[in-house]
PDB file of C-alpha atoms in Angstrom:
ATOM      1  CA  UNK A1305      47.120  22.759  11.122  1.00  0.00           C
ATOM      2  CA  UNK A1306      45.172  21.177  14.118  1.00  0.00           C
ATOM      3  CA  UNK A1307      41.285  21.476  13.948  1.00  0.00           C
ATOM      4  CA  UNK A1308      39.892  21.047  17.105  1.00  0.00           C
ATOM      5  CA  UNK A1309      36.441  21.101  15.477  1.00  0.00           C
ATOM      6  CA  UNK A1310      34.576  19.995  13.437  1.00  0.00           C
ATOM      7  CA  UNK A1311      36.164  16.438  13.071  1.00  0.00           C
ATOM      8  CA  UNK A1312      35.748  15.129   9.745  1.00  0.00           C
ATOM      9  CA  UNK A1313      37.194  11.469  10.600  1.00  0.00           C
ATOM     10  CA  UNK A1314      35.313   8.692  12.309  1.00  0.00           C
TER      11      UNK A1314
ATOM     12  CA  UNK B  40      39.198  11.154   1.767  1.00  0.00           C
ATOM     13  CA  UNK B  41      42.381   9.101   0.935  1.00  0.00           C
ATOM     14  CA  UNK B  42      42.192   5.435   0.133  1.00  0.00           C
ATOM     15  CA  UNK B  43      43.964   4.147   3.720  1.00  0.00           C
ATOM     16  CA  UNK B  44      40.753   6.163   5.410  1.00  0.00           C
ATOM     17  CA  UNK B  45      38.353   4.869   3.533  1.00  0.00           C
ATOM     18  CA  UNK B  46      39.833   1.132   3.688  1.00  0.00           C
ATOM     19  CA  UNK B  47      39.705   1.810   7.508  1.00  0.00           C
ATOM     20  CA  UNK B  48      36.082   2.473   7.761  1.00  0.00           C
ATOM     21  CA  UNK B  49      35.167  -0.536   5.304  1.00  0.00           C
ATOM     22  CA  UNK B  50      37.603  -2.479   7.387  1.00  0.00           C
ATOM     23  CA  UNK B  51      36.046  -0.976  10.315  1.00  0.00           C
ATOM     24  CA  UNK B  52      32.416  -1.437   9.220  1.00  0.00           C
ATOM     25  CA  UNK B  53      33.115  -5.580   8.218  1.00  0.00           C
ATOM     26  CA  UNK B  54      34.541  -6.048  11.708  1.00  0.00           C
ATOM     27  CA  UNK B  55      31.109  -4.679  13.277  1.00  0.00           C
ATOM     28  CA  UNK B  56      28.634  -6.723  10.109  1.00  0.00           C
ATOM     29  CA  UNK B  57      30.981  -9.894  11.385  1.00  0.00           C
ATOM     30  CA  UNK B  58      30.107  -9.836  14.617  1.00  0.00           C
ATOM     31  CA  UNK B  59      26.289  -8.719  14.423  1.00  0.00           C
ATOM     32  CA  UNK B  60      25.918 -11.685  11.774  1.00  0.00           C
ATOM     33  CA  UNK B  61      27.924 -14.320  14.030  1.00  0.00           C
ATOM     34  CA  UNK B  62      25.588 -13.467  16.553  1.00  0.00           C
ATOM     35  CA  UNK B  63      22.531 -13.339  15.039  1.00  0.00           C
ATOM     36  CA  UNK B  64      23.369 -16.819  12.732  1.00  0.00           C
ATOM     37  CA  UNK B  65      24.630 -18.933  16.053  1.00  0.00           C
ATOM     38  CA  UNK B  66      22.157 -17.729  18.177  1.00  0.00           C
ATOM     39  CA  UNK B  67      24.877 -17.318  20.673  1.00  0.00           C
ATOM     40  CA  UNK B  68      27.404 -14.661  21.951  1.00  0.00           C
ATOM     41  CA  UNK B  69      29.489 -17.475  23.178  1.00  0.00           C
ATOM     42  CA  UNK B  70      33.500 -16.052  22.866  1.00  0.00           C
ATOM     43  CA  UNK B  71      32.273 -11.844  22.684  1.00  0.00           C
ATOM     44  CA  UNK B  72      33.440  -9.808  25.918  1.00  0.00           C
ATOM     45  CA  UNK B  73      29.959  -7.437  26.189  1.00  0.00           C
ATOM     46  CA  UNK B  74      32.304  -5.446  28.603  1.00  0.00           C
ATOM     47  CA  UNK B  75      33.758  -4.858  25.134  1.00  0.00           C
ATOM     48  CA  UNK B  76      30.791  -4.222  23.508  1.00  0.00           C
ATOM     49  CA  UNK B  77      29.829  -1.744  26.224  1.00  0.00           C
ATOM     50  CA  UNK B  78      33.277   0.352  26.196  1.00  0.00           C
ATOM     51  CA  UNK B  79      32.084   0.430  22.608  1.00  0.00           C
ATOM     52  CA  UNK B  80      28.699   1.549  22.754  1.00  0.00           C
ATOM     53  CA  UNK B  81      30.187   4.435  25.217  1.00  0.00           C
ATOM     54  CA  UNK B  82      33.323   5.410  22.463  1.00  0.00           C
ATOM     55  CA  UNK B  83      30.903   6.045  19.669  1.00  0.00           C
ATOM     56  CA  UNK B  84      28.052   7.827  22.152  1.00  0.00           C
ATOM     57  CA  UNK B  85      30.818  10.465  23.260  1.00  0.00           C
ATOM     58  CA  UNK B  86      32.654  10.833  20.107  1.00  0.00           C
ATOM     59  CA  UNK B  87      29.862  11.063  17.625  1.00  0.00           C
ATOM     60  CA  UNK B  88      28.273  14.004  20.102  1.00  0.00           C
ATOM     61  CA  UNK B  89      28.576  16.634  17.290  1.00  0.00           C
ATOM     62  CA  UNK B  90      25.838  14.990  14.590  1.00  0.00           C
ATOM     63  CA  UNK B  91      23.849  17.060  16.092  1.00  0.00           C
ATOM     64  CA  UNK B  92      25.713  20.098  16.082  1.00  0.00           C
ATOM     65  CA  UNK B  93      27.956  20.042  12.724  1.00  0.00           C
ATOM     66  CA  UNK B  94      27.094  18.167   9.214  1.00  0.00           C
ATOM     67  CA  UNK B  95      30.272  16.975   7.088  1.00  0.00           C
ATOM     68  CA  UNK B  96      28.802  15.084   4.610  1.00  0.00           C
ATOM     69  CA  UNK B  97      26.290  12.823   4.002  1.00  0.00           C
ATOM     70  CA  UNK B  98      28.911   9.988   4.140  1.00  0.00           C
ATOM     71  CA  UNK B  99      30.220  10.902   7.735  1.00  0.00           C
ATOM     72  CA  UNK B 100      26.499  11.402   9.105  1.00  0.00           C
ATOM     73  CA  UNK B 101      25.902   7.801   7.609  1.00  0.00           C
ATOM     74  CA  UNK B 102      28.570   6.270   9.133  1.00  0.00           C
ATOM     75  CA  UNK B 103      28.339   7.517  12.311  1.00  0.00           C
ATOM     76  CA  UNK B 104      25.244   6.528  12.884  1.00  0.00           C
ATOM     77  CA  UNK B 105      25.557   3.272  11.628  1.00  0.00           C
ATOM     78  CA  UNK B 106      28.573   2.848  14.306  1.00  0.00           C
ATOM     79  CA  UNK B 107      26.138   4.109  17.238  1.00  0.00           C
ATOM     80  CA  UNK B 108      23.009   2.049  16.106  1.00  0.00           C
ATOM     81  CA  UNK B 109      24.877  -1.319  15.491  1.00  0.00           C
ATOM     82  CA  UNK B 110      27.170  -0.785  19.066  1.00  0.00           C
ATOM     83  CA  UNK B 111      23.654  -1.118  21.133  1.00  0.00           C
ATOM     84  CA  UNK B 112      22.265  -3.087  18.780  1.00  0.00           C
ATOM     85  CA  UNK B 113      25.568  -5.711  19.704  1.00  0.00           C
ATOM     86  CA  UNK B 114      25.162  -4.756  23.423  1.00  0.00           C
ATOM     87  CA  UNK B 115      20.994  -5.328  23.025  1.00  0.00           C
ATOM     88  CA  UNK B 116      22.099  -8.999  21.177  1.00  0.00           C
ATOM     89  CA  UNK B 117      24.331  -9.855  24.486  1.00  0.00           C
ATOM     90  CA  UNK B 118      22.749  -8.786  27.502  1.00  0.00           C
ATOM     91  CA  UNK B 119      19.275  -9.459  26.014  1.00  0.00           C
ATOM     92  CA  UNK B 120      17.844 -11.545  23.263  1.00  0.00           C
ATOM     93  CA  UNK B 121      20.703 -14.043  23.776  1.00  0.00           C
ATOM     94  CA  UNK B 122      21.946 -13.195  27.351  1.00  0.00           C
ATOM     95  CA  UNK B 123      21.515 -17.064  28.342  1.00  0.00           C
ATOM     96  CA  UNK B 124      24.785 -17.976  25.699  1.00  0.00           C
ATOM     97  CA  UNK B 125      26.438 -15.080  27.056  1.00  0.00           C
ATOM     98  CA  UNK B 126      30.553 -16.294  28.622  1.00  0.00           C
ATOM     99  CA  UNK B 127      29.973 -13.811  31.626  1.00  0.00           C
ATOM    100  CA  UNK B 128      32.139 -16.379  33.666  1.00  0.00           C
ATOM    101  CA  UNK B 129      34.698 -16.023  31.721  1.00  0.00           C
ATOM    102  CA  UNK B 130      34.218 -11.551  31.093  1.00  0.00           C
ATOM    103  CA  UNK B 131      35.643 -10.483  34.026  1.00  0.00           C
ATOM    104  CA  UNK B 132      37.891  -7.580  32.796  1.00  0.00           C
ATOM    105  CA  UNK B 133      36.831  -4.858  35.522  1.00  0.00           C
ATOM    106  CA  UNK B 134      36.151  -2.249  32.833  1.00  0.00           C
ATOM    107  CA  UNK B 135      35.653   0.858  35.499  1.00  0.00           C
ATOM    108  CA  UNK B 136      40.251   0.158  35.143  1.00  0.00           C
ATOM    109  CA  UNK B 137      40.019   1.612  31.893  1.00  0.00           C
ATOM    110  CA  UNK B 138      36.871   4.207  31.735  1.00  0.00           C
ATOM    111  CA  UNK B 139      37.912   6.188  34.839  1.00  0.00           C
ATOM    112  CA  UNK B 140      41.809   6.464  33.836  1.00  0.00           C
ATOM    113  CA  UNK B 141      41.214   7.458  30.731  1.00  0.00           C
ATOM    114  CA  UNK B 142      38.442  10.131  31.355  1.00  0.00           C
ATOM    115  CA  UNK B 143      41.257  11.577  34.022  1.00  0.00           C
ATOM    116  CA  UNK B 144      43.674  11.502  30.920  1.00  0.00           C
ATOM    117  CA  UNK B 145      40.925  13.086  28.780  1.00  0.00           C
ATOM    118  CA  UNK B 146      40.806  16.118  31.178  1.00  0.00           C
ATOM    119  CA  UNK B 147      44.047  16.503  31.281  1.00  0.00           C
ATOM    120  CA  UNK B 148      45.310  16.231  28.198  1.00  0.00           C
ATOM    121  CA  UNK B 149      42.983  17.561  25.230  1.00  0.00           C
ATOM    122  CA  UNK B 150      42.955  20.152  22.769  1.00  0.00           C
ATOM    123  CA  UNK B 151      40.659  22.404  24.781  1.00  0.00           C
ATOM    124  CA  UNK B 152      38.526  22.155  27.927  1.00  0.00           C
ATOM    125  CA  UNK B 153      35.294  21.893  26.512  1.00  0.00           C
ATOM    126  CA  UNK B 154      32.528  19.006  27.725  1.00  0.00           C
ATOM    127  CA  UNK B 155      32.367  18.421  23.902  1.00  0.00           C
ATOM    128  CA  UNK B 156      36.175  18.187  23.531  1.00  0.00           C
ATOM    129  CA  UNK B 157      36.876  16.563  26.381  1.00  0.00           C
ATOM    130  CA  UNK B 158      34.120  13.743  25.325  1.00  0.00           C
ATOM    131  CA  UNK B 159      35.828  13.376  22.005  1.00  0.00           C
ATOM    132  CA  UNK B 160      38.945  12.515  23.583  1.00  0.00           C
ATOM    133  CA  UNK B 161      37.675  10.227  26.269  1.00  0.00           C
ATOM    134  CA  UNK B 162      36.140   8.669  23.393  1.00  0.00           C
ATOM    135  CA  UNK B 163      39.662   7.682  21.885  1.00  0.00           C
ATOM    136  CA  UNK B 164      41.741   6.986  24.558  1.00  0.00           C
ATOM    137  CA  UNK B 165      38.884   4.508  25.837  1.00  0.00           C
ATOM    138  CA  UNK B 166      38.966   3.296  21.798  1.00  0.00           C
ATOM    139  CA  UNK B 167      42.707   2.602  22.105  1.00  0.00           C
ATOM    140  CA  UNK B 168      42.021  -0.236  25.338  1.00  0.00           C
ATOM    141  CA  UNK B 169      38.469  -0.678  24.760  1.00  0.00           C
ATOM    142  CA  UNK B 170      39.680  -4.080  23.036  1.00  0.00           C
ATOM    143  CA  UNK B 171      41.254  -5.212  25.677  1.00  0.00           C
ATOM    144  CA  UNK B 172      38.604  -7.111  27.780  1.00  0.00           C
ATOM    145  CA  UNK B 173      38.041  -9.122  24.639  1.00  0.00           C
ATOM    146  CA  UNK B 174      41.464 -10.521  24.581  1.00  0.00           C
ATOM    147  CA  UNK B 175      41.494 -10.772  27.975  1.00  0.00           C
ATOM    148  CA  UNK B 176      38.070 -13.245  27.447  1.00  0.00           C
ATOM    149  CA  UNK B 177      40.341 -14.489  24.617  1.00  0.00           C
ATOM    150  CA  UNK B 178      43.409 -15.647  26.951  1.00  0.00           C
ATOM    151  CA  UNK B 179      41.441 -16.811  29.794  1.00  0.00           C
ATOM    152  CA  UNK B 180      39.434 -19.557  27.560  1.00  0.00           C
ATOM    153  CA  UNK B 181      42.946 -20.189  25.128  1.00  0.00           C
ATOM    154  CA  UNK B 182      41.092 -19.780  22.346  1.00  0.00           C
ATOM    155  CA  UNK B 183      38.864 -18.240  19.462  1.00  0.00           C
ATOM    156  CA  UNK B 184      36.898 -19.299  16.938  1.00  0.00           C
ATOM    157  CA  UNK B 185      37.797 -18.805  13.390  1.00  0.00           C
ATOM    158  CA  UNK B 186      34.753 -16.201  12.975  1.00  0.00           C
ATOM    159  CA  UNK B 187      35.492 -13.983  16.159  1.00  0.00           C
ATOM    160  CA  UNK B 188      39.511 -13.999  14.698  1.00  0.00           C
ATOM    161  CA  UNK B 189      38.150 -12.530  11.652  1.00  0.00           C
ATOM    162  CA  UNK B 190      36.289 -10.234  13.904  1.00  0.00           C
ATOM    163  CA  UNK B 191      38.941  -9.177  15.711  1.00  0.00           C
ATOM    164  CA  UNK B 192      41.485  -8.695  12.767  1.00  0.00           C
ATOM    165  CA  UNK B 193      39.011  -6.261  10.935  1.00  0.00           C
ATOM    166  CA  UNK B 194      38.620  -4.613  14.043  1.00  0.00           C
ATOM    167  CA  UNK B 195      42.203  -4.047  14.480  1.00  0.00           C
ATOM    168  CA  UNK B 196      43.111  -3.053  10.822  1.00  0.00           C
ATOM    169  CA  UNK B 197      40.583  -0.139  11.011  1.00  0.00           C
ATOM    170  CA  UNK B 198      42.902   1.765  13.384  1.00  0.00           C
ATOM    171  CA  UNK B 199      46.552   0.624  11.797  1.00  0.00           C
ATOM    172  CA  UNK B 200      44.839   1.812   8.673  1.00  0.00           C
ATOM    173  CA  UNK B 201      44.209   4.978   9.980  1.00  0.00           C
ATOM    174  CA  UNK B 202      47.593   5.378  11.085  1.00  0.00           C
ATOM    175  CA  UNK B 203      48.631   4.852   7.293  1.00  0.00           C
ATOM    176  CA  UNK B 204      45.777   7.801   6.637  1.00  0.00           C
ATOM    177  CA  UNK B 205      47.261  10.039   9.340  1.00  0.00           C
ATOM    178  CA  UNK B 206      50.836   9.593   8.173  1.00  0.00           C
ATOM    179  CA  UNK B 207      49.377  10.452   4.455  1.00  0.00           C
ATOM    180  CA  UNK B 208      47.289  13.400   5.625  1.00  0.00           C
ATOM    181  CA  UNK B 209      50.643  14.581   7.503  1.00  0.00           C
ATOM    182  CA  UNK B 210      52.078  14.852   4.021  1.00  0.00           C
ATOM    183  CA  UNK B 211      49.893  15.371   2.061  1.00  0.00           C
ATOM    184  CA  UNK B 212      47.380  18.144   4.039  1.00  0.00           C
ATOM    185  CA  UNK B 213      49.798  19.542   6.718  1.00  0.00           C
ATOM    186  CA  UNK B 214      47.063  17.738   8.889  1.00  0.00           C
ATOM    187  CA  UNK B 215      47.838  15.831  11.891  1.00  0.00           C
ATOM    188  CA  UNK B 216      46.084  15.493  15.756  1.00  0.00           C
ATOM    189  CA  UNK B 217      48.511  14.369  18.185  1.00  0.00           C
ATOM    190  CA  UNK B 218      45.728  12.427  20.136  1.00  0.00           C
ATOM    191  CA  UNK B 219      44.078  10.707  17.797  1.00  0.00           C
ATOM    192  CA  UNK B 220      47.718   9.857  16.453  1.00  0.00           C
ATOM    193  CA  UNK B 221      49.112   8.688  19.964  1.00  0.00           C
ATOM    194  CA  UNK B 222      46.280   6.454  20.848  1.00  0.00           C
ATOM    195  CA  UNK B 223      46.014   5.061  17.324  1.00  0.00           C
ATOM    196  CA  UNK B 224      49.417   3.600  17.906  1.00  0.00           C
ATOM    197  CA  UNK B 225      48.427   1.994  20.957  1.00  0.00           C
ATOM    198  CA  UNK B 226      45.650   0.668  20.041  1.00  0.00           C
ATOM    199  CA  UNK B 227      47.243  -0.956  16.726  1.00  0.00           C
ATOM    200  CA  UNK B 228      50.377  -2.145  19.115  1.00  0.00           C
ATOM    201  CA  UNK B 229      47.807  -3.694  21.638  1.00  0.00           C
ATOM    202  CA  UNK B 230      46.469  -6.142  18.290  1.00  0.00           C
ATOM    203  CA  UNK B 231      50.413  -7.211  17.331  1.00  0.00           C
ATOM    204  CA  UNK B 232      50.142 -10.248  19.404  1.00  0.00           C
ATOM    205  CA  UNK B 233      46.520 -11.167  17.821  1.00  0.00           C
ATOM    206  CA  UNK B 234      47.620 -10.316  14.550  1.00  0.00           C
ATOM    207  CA  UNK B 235      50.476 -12.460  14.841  1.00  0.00           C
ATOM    208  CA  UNK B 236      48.917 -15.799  16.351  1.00  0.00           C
ATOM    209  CA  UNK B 237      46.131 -14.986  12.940  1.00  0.00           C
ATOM    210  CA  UNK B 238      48.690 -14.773  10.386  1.00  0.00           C
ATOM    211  CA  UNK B 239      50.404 -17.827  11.407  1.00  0.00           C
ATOM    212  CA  UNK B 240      47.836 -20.175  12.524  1.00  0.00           C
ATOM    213  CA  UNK B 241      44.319 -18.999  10.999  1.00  0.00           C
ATOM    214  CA  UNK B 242      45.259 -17.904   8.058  1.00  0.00           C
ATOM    215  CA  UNK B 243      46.698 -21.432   7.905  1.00  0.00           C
ATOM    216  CA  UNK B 244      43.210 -23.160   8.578  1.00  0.00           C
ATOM    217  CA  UNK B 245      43.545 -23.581  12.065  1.00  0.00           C
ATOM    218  CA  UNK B 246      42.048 -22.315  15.314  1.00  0.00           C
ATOM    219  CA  UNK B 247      43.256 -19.598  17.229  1.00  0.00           C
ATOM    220  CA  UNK B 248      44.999 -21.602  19.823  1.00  0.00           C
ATOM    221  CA  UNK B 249      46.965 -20.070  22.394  1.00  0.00           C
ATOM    222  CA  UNK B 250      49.756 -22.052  23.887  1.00  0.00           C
ATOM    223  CA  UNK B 251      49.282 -24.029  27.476  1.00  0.00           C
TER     224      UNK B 251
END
């Protein structure tokens, strides 16, 4: 799985 | 939240209280590249784009804007309050090298065109070299102080710790982003030589020396 959004990592 | 991630941020967090309180204690920015501090101060603008758009969790918001505040506040310490102690002699890493290349990269390779998505990942390809003006300062004087080597090893741990998050999230989540992956690895690789000169000399009490 690849999330382009939303990015939970800093 | 795994326990590499969150070691990361803490890791990543004492790098950045380090440096603010070596400043601010000193009075001087003697040894900091602010062309460092600037690449910074850009990498958490253009990444951190989407607090106003999405909310995680309190945690993330938190953190994020801790990492924006205390990047100008670093860049406000250097080119301001104590510009006069600032090594700009010595800062001469032409930082355009590494901000235009990696935008091009950023348009080219990302997950989708968007401006927001295409920020995000100038944002980490500039993180993976944005350190590299520092060591450049670093090798040009032959040498760091014991507090900026502490600086720099937190600073460097936060991304080889992520790496050990990525490769559990990989496992353990079926999660993994290519990009953030790729550059993480370069920017751990480009703190091997650091990492190795502070295990075996300050570690051992002595200053960061490099040889003649």
């Amino acid at each position: 799985k690849l999330d382009v959004q939303p990015k939970d990592e800093l | 939240m795994n326990i590499f991630r969150l070691l990361g941020d803490l890791s990543h967090l004492l790098a950045i209280i380090i440096l603010l309180l070596k400043i601010w204690n000193t009075r001087s920015c003697a040894g900091i590249s602010g062309k460092s501090q600037i690449l910074f101060a850009i990498v958490y603008t253009t990444r951190y784009l989407d607090l106003i758009t999405t909310y995680i969790s309190a945690y993330n918001t938190f953190m994020k804007i801790i990492f924006i505040a205390t990047s100008y506040a670093t860049v406000f310490l250097m080119y301001v309050k104590f510009k006069a102690t600032y090594d700009h002699n010595h800062d001469t890493f032409r930082i355009e090298f590494l901000i235009l290349p990696a935008f091009t990269l950023a348009l080219l390779i990302n997950h989708e065109f968007t401006l927001v998505e295409v920020l995000w990942t100038w944002s980490i390809y500039l993180e993976s070299v944005a350190i590299l003006p520092q060591l450049f300062l670093v090798s040009k004087t032959g040498e760091a102080e014991s507090i900026t080597s502490h600086y720099l090893f937190a600073l460097g741990s936060y991304r080889g710790l992520y790496l050990l998050n990525w490769e559990y999230r990989y496992y353990a989540e079926d999660h993994y982003d290519l990009i953030a992956i790729v550059a993480g690895l370069v920017q751990t690789v480009l703190y091997c030589d650091f990492f190795y000169l502070y295990i075996t000399k300050v570690l051992k009490g002595k200053k960061l020396q490099l040889p003649a």
